[in-house]
JSON list of C-alpha atoms and ligand atoms in Angstrom, two decimals:
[
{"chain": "A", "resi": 8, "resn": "UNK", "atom": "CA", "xyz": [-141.65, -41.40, 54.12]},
{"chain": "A", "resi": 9, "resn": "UNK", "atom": "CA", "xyz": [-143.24, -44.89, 53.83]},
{"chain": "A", "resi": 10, "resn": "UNK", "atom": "CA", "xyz": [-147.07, -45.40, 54.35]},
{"chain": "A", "resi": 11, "resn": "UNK", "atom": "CA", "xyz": [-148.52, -48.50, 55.23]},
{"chain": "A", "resi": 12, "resn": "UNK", "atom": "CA", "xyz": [-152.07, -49.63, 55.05]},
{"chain": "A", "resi": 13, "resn": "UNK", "atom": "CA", "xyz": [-152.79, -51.89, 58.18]},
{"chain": "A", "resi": 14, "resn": "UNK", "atom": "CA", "xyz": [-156.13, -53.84, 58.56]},
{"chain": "A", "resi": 15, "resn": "UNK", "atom": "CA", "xyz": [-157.43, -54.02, 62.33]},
{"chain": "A", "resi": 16, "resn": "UNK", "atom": "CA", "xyz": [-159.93, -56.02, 63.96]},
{"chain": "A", "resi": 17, "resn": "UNK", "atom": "CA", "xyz": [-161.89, -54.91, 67.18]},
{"chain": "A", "resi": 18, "resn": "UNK", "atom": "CA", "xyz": [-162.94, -58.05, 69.48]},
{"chain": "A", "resi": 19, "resn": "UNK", "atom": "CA", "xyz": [-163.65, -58.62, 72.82]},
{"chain": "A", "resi": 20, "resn": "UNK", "atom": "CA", "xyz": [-160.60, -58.46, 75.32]},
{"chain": "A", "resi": 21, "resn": "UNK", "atom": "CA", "xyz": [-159.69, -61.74, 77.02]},
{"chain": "A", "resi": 22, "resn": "UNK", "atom": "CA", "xyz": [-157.29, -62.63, 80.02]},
{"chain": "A", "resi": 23, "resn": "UNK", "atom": "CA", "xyz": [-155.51, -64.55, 77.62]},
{"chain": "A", "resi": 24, "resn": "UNK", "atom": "CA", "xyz": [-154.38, -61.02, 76.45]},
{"chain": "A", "resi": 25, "resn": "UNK", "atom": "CA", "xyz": [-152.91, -59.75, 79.08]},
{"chain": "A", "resi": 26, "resn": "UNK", "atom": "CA", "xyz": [-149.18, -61.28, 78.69]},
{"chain": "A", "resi": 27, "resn": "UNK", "atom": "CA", "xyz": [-149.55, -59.24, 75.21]},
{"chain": "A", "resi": 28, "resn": "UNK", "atom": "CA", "xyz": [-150.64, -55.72, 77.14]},
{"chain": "A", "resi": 29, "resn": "UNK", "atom": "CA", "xyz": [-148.03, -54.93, 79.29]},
{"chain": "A", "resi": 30, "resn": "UNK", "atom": "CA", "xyz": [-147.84, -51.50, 76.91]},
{"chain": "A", "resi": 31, "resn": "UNK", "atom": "CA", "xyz": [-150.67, -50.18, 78.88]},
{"chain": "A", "resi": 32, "resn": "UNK", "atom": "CA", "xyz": [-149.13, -49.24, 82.03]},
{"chain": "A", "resi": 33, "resn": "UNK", "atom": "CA", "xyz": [-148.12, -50.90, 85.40]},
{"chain": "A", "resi": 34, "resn": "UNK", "atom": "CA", "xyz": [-149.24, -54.39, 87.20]},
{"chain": "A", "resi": 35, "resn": "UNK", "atom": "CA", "xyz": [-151.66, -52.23, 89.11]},
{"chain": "A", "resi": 36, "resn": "UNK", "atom": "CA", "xyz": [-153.33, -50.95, 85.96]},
{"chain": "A", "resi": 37, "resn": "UNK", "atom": "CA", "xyz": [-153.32, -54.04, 84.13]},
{"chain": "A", "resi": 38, "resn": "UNK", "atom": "CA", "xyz": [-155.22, -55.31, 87.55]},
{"chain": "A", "resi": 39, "resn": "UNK", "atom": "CA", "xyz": [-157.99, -52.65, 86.31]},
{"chain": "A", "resi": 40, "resn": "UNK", "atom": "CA", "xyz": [-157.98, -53.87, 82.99]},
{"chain": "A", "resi": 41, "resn": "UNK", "atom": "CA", "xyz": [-158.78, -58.13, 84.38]},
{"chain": "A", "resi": 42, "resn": "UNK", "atom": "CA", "xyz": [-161.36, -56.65, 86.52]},
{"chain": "A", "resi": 43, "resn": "UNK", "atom": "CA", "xyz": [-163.01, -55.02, 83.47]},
{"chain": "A", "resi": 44, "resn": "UNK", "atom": "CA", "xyz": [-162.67, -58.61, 81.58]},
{"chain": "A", "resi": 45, "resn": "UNK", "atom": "CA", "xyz": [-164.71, -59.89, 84.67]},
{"chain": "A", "resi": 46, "resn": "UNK", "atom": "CA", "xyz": [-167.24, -56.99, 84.50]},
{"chain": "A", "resi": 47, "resn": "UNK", "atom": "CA", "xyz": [-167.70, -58.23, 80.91]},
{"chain": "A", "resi": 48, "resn": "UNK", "atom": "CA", "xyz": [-168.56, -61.68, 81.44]},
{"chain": "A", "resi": 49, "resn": "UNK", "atom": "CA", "xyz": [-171.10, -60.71, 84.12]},
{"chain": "A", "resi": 50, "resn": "UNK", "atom": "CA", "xyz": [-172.46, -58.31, 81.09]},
{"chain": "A", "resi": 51, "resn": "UNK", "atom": "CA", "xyz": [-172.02, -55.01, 82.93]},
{"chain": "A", "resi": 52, "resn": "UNK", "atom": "CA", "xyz": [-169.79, -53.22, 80.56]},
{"chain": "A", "resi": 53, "resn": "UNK", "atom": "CA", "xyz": [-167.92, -54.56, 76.87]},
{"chain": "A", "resi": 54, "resn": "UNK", "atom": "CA", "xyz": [-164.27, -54.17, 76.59]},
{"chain": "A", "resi": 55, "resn": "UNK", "atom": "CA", "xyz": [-162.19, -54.50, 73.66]},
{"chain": "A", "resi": 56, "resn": "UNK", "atom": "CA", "xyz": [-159.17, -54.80, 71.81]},
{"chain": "A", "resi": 57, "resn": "UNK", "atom": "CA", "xyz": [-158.21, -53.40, 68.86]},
{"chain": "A", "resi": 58, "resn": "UNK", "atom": "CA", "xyz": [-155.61, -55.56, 66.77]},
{"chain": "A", "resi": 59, "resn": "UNK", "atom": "CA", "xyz": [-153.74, -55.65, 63.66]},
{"chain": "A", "resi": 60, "resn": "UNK", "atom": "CA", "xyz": [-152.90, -58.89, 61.68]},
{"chain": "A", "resi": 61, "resn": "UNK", "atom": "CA", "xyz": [-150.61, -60.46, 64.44]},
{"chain": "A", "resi": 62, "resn": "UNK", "atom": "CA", "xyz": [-154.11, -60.45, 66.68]},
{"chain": "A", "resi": 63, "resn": "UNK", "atom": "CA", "xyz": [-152.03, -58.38, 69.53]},
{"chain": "A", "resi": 64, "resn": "UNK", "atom": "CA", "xyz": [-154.09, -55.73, 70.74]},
{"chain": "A", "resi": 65, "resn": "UNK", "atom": "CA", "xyz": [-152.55, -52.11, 70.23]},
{"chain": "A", "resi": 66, "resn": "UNK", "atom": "CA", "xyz": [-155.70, -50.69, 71.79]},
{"chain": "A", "resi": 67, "resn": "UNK", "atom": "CA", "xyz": [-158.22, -51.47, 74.54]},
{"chain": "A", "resi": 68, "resn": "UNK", "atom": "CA", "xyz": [-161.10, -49.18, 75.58]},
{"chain": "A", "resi": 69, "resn": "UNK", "atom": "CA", "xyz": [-164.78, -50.24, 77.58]},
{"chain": "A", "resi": 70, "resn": "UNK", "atom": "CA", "xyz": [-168.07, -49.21, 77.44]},
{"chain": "A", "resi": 71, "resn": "UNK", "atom": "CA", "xyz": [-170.12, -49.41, 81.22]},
{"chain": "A", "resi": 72, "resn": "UNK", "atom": "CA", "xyz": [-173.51, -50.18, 81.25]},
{"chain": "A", "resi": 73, "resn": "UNK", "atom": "CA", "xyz": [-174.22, -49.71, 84.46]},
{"chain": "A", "resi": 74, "resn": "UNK", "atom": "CA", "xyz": [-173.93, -45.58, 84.47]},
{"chain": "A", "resi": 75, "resn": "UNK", "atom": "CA", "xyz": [-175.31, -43.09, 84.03]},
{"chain": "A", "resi": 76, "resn": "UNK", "atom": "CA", "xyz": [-179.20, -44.17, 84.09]},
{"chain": "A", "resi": 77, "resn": "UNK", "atom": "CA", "xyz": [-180.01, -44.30, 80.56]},
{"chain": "A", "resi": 78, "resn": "UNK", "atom": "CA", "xyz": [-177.00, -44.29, 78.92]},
{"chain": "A", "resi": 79, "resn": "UNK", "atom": "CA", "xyz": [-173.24, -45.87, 78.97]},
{"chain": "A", "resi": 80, "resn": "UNK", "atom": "CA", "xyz": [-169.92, -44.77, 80.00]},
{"chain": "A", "resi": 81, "resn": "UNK", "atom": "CA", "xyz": [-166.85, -45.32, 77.90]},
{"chain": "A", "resi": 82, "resn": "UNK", "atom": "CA", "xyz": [-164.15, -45.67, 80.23]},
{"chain": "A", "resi": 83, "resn": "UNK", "atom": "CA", "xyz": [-159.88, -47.10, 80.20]},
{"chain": "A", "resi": 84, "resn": "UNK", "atom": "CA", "xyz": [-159.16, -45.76, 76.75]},
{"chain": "A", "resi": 85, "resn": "UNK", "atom": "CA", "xyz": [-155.83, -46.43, 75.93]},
{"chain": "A", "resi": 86, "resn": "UNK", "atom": "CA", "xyz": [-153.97, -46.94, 72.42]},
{"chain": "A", "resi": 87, "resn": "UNK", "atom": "CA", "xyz": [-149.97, -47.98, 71.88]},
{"chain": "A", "resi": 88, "resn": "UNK", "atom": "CA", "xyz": [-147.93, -44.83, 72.72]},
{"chain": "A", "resi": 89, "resn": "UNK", "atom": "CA", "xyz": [-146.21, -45.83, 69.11]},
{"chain": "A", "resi": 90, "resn": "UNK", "atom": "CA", "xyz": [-149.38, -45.93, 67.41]},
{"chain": "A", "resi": 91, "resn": "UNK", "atom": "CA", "xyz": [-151.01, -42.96, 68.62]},
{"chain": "A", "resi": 92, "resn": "UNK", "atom": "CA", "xyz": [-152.38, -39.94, 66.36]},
{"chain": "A", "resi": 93, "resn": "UNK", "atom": "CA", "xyz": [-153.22, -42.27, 63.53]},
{"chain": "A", "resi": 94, "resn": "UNK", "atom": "CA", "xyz": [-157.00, -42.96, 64.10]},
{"chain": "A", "resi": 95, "resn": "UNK", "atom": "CA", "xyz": [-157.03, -45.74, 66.26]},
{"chain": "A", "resi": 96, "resn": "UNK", "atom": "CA", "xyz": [-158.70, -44.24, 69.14]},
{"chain": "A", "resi": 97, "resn": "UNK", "atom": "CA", "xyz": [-161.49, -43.03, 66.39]},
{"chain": "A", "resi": 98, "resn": "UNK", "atom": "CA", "xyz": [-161.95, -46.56, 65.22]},
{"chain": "A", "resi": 99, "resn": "UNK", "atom": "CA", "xyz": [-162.02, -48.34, 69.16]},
{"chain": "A", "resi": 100, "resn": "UNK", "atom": "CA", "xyz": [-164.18, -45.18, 70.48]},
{"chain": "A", "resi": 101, "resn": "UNK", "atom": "CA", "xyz": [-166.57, -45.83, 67.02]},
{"chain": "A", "resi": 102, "resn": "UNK", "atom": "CA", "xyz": [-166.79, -49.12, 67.37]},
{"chain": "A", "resi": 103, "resn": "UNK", "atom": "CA", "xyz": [-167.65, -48.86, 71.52]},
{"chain": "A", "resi": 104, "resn": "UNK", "atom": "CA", "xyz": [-170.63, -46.25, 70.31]},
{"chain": "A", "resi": 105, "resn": "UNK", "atom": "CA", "xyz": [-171.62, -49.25, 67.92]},
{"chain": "A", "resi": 106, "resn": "UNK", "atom": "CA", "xyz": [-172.01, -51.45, 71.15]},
{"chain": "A", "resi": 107, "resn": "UNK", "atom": "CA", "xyz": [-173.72, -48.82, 73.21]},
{"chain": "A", "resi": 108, "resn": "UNK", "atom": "CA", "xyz": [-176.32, -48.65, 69.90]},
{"chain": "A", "resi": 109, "resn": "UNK", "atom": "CA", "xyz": [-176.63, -52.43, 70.09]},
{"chain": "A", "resi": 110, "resn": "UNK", "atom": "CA", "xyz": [-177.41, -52.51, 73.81]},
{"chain": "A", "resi": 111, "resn": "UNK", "atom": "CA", "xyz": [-181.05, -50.20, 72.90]},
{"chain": "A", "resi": 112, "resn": "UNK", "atom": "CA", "xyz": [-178.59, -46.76, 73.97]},
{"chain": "A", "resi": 113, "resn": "UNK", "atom": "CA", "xyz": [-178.85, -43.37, 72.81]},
{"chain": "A", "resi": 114, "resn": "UNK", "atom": "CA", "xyz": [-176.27, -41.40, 74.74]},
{"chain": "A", "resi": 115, "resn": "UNK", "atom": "CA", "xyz": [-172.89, -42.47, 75.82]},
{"chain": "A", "resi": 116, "resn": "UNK", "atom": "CA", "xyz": [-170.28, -40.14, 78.11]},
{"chain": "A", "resi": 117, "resn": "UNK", "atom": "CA", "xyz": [-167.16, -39.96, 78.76]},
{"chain": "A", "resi": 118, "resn": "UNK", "atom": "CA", "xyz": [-164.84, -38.11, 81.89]},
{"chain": "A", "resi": 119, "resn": "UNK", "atom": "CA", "xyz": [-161.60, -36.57, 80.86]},
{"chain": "A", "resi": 120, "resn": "UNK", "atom": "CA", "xyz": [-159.12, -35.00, 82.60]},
{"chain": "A", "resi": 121, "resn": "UNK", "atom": "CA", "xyz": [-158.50, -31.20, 82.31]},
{"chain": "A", "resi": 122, "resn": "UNK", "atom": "CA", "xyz": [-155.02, -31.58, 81.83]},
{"chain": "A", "resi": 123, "resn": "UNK", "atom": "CA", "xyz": [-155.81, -33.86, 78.53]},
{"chain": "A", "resi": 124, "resn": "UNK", "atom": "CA", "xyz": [-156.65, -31.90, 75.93]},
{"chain": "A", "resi": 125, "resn": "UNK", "atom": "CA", "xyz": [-155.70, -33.48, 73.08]},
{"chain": "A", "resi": 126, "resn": "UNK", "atom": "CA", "xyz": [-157.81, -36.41, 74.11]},
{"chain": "A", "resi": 127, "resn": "UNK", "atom": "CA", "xyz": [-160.34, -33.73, 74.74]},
{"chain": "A", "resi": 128, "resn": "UNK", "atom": "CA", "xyz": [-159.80, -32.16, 71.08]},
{"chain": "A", "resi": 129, "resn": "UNK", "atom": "CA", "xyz": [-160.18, -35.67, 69.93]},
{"chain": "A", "resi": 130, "resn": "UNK", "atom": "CA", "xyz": [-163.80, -36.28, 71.50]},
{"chain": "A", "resi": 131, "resn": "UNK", "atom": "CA", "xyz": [-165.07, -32.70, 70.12]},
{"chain": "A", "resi": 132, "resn": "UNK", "atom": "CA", "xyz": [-163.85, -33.90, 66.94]},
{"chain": "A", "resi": 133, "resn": "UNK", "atom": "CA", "xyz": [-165.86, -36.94, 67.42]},
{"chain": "A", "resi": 134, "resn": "UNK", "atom": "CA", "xyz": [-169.66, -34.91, 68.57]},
{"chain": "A", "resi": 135, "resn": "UNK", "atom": "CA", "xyz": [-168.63, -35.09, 72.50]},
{"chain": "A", "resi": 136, "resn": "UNK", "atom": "CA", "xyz": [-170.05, -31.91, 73.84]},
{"chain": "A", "resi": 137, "resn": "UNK", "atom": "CA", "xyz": [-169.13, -30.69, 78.07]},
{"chain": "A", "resi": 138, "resn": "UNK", "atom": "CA", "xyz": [-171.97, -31.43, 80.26]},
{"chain": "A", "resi": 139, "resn": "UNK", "atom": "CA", "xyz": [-169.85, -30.53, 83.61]},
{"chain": "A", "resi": 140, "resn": "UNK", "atom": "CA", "xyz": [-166.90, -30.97, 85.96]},
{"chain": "A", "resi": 141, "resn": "UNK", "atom": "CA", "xyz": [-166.21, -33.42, 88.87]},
{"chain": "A", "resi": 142, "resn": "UNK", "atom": "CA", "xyz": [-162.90, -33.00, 91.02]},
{"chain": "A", "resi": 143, "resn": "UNK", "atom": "CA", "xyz": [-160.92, -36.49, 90.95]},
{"chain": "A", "resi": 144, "resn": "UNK", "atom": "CA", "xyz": [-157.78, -37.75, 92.30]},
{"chain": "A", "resi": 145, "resn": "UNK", "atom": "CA", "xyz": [-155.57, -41.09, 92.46]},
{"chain": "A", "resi": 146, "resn": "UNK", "atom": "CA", "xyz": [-152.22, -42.21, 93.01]},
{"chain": "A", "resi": 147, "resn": "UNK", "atom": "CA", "xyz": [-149.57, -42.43, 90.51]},
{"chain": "A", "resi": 148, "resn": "UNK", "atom": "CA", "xyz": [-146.49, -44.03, 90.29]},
{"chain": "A", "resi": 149, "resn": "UNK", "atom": "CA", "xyz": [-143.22, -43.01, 89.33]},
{"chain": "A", "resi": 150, "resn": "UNK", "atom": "CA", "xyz": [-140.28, -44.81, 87.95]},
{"chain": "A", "resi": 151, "resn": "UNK", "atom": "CA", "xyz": [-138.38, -45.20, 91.23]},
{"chain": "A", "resi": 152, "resn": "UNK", "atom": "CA", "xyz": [-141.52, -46.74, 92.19]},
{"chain": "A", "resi": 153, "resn": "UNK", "atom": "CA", "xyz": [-143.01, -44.16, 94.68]},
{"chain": "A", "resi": 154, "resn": "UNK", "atom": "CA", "xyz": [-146.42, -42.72, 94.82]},
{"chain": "A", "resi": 155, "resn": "UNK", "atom": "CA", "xyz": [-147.49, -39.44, 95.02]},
{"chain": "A", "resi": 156, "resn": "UNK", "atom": "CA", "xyz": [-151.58, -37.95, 95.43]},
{"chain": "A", "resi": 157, "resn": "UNK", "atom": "CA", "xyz": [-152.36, -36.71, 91.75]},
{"chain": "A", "resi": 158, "resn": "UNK", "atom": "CA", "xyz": [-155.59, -33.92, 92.33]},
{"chain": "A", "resi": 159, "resn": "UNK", "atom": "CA", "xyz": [-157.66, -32.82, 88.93]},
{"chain": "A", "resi": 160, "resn": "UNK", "atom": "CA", "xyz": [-160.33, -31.80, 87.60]},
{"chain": "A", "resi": 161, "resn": "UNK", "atom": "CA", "xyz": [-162.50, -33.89, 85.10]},
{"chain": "A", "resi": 162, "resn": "UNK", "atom": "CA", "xyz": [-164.54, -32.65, 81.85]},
{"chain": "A", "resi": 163, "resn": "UNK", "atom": "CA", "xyz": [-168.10, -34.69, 81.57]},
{"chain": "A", "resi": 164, "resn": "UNK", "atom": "CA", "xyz": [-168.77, -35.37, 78.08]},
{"chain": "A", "resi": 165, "resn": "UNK", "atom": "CA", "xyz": [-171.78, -36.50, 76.42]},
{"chain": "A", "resi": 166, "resn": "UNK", "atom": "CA", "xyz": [-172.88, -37.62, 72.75]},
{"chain": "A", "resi": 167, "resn": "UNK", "atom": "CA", "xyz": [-175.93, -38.29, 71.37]},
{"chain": "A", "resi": 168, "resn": "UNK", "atom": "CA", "xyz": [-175.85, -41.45, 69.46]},
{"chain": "A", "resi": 169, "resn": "UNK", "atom": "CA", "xyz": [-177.36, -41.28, 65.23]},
{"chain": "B", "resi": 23, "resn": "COA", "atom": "C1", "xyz": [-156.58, -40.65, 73.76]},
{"chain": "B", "resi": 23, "resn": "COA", "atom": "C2", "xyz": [-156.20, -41.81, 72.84]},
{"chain": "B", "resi": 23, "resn": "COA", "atom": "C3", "xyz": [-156.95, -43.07, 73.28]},
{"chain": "B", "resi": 23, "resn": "COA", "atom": "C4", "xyz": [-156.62, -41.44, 71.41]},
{"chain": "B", "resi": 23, "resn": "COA", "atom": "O1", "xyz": [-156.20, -42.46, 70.53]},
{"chain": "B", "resi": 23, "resn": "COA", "atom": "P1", "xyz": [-155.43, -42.08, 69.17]},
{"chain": "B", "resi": 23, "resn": "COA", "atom": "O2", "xyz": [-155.26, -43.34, 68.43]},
{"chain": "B", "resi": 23, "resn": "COA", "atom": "O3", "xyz": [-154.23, -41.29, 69.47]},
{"chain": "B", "resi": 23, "resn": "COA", "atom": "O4", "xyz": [-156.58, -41.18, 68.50]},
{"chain": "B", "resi": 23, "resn": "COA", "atom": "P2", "xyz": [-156.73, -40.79, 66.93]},
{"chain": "B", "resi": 23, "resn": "COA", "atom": "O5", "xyz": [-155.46, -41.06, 66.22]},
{"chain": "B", "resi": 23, "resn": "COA", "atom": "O6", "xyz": [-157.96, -41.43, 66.43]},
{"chain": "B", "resi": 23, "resn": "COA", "atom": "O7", "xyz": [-157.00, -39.25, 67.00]},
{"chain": "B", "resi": 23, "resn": "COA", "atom": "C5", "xyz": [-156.11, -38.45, 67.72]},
{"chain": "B", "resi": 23, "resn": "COA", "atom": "C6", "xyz": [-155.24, -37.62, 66.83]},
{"chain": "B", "resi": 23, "resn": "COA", "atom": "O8", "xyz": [-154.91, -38.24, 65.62]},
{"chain": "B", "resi": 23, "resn": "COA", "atom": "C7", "xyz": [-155.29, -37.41, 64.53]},
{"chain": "B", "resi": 23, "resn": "COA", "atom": "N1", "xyz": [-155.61, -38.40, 63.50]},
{"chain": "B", "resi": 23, "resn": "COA", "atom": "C8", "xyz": [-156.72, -39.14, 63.41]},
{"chain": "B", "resi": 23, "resn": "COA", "atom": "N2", "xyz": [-156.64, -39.95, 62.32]},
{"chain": "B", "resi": 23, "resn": "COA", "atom": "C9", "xyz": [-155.44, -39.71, 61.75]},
{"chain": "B", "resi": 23, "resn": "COA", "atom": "C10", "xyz": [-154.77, -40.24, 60.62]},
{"chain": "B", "resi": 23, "resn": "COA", "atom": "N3", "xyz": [-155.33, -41.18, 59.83]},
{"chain": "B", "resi": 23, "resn": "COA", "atom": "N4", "xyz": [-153.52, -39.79, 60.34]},
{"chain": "B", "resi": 23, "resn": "COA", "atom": "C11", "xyz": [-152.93, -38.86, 61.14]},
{"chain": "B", "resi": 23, "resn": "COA", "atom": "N5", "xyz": [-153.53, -38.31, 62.22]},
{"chain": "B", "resi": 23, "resn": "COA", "atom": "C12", "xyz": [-154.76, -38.73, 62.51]},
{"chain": "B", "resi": 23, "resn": "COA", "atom": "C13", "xyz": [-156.39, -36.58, 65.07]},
{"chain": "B", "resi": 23, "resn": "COA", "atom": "O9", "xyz": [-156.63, -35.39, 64.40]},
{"chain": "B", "resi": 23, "resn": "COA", "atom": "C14", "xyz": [-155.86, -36.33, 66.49]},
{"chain": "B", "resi": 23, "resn": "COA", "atom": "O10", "xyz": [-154.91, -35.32, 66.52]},
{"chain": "B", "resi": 23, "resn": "COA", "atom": "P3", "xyz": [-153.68, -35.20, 67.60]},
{"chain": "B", "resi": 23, "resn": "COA", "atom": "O11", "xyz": [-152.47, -35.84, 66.97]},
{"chain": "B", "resi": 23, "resn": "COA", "atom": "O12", "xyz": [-153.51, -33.74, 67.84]},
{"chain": "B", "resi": 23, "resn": "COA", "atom": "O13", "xyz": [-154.10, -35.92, 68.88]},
{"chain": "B", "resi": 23, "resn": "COA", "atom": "C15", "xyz": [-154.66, -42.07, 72.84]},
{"chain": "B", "resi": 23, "resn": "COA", "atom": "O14", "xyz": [-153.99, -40.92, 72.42]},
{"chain": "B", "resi": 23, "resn": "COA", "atom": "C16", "xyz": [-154.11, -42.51, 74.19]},
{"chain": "B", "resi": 23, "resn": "COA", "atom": "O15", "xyz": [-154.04, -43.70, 74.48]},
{"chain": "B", "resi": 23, "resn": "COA", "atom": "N6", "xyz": [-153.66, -41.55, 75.02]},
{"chain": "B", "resi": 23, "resn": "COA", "atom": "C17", "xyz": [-153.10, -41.87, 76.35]},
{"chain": "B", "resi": 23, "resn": "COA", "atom": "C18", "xyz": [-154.15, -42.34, 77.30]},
{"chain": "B", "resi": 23, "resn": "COA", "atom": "C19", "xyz": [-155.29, -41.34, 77.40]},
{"chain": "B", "resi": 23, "resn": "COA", "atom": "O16", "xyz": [-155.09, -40.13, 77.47]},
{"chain": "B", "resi": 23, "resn": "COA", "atom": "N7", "xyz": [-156.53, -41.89, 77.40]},
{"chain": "B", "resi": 23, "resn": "COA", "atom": "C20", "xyz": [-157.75, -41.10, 77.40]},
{"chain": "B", "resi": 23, "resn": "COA", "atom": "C21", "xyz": [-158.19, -40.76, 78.76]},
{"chain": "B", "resi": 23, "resn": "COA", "atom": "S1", "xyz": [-159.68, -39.76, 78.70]}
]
């Protein structure tokens, strides 16, 4: 096996961006993703990219300041399904507590879904620790293009930032 050392870079997202993220899901998600470039230039939340040399992210991911009182959420994570499982999310989720830090913040939290749980392993790993549930639900699409109701349950996490 081959091993290749790859140098990223973690910036702010921009609209000029998008063409380059159609990895991250449908139009209607990608509409998510401009409103969150929006959100950022009104300075209620930061949301990044994670890139290697080519500048093209492989990884976006936000942090909103606007919830819970006191603290931030990080919200939207997504990495390359390629890329995944190779420390990516660590770095974009590290570098989201570093803006969290730089915005006066001592506690960030996250949501994720019970049906998740390597993402959930993954924030454990990282000092997330359960605060609670909420129930959630949202439409998904399939690949013939129709929509069903998906209903779950969603684990509040919280860290405490050094
Ligand atoms: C959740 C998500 C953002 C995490 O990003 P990631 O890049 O896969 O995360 P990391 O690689 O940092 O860590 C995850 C895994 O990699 C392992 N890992 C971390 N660094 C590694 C490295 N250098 N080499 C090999 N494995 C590594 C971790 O132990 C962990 O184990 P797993 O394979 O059982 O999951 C990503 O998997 C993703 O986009 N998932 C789909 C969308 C989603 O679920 N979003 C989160 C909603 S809450």
């Amino acid at each position: 096996m081959a091993e290749v050392v790859v140098p990223l870079t973690t910036r702010n997202l921009t609209e000029s961006d998008l063409p380059a993220c159609g990895w991250y899901g449908t139009a209607t998600d990608l509409v998510y993703v401009a409103e969150a470039i929006q959100r950022a230039r009104r300075g209620e939340v930061d949301y990044l990219a994670v890139c290697p040399p080519s500048g093209l992210p492989v990884a976006v991911g936000g942090i909103d300041y606007t919830k819970p009182p006191g603290a931030a959420t990080i919200w939207q994570l997504s990495v390359r399904a390629e890329l995944r499982s190779c420390g990516i999310g660590t770095v974009l989720i590290g570098e989201l507590e570093q803006r969290a830090r730089d915005h006066g913040l001592r506690w960030v939290e996250l949501g994720v879904d019970d049906n998740n749980s390597r993402s959930r392993t993954l924030y454990e790993r990282l000092g997330y620790a359960q605060t609670g549930h909420e129930s959630a639900s949202w439409n998904q699409q399939a690949p013939d293009g129709s929509t069903t109701r998906y209903e779950t349950r969603i684990t509040l996490m919280r860290k405490q930032l050094s």
